[in-house]
Amino acid sequence: MKLLVCGGAGFIGSNFVRLRIAESDDQIIVLDKLTYAGRRENLADLDGNPQFLGLQHGAIEDADAVATAVEGVDAIVNFAAETHVDRSIAEPDAFVVTNGQGTYTLLEAARREQLRYVQVSTDEVYGSIDEGSFTEQSPLKPSSPYSATKTGADLLVESYFHTFDLSAAIARGSNNYGPYQYPEKLIPLMILNAMHGDPLPVYGDGLQVRNWLYVEDFGRGIGHVLDHGVAGEAYNVGGPDECTNMEVVRRIIELTGASDDLIEHVTDRPGHDRRYSLASDKLKALGWSPQTGFAEGLESTVNWYRDNPTWWESIRSGDYREYYARQYGRELG
Ligand code: NAD
Ligand code: TYD
């Protein structure tokens, strides 16, 4: 197959492109706006690989850019999104444009060209759950502007299946972690702060629970939905382990040799979802299962950040400093 991967220069998208090229004969072209979160360096090791057809710089809400990118492709996998909950609380505009208008623009192209379409979505569309796990039948109850725009996108995808018979499916992942994750999200932020002796800002009591999924396991899950998923269906792709944010931070402290004294409880996120948990039996019945436990995956993630300073040095010395000061009310050390 020839795939168009939108948002392939970001964290999960770049890991997916690398994995799919290693594990299939597919050829891949990437369409990416290269926002703060998207970086050419994330795909640099694929330059010259005959299966990697290159990166087209453009936005998914730009119909002309999309029309060029879809020429000759068999399927679209859409990772492109504004993805950080805290940024969606501070400035929701870009979330509505990219996650809403952008998804619509891709769906129109897929409909016109009769392409297979996979939407990469999130457990956050279901909202928070105190006990048990969400199935694909659970009601959609998003809490943040991020998750609300992702929910809107999922509903549009379903409408294109029902109305236009588009061969579209949805992969809803739980919280991902692994190499190449921008350090605004919990795990890479805590790893880099711990390595630098900066405070570790825990929102509220830190007893919120997340269902951690190693990024390669999500990549294989998305590939499974692309290859075997039934059109019109959504598939949960949940990680094998759940733990509280405090447990995550304490493990990172152990792995980096940092001091417990760096932990600082800060003002909680508004509308903070308490717990996410996914039941993934539907995708497991199609033969997928997560391979990497949290202890193993976190250790290799810490090692990756330790071994790749050139990747994060340019981020930590650039615009990220302004974001950090705005979000946390203090300068990065
Ligand atoms: P990311 O923020 O690291 O990357 C997003 C990518 O999309 C970047 O390369 C960025 O440049 C690109 N992009 C943003 N706006 C664009 C636009 N208008 N047009 C084209 N490209 C654009 O995000 P991620 O963590 O890799 O998430 C990828 C997808 O997976 C998202 O759809 C997200 O909702 C979903 N998801 C993420 C997680 C998680 O834990 N990170 C979990 C489940 C699902
Ligand atoms: P995050 O990585 O932003 O993912 P999401 O909000 O999509 O789950 O946050 C994961 C958890 O970590 C969430 O409960 C918020 C918390 N958190 C902190 O306590 N401190 C931080 O600095 C960040 C970024 C997140």
PDB file of C-alpha atoms in Angstrom, residues 186-195 200 245-258 294 298 302 306:
ATOM      1  CA  LEU A 186       4.012  14.310  31.836  1.00  0.00           C
ATOM      2  CA  ILE A 187       6.671  11.654  31.218  1.00  0.00           C
ATOM      3  CA  PRO A 188       9.240  13.502  29.057  1.00  0.00           C
ATOM      4  CA  LEU A 189       8.747  16.693  31.087  1.00  0.00           C
ATOM      5  CA  MET A 190       9.477  14.853  34.340  1.00  0.00           C
ATOM      6  CA  ILE A 191      12.444  12.952  32.834  1.00  0.00           C
ATOM      7  CA  LEU A 192      14.145  16.103  31.538  1.00  0.00           C
ATOM      8  CA  ASN A 193      13.392  18.118  34.687  1.00  0.00           C
ATOM      9  CA  ALA A 194      14.723  15.283  36.871  1.00  0.00           C
ATOM     10  CA  MET A 195      17.885  15.068  34.732  1.00  0.00           C
ATOM     11  CA  LEU A 200       8.818  18.230  39.209  1.00  0.00           C
ATOM     12  CA  ASN A 245       1.018  10.273  38.409  1.00  0.00           C
ATOM     13  CA  MET A 246       2.866  10.130  41.741  1.00  0.00           C
ATOM     14  CA  GLU A 247       3.943   6.544  40.976  1.00  0.00           C
ATOM     15  CA  VAL A 248       5.188   7.653  37.558  1.00  0.00           C
ATOM     16  CA  VAL A 249       7.166  10.535  39.048  1.00  0.00           C
ATOM     17  CA  ARG A 250       8.697   8.337  41.760  1.00  0.00           C
ATOM     18  CA  ARG A 251       9.820   5.758  39.181  1.00  0.00           C
ATOM     19  CA  ILE A 252      11.412   8.515  37.086  1.00  0.00           C
ATOM     20  CA  ILE A 253      13.227   9.787  40.181  1.00  0.00           C
ATOM     21  CA  GLU A 254      14.600   6.264  40.769  1.00  0.00           C
ATOM     22  CA  LEU A 255      15.669   5.805  37.137  1.00  0.00           C
ATOM     23  CA  THR A 256      17.391   9.202  36.895  1.00  0.00           C
ATOM     24  CA  GLY A 257      18.893   9.206  40.402  1.00  0.00           C
ATOM     25  CA  ALA A 258      17.233  12.571  41.140  1.00  0.00           C
ATOM     26  CA  PHE A 294       5.328   0.020  31.934  1.00  0.00           C
ATOM     27  CA  LEU A 298       9.750   3.615  31.090  1.00  0.00           C
ATOM     28  CA  VAL A 302      14.575   7.335  30.207  1.00  0.00           C
ATOM     29  CA  ARG A 306      19.639  10.323  28.332  1.00  0.00           C
TER      30      ARG A 306
END
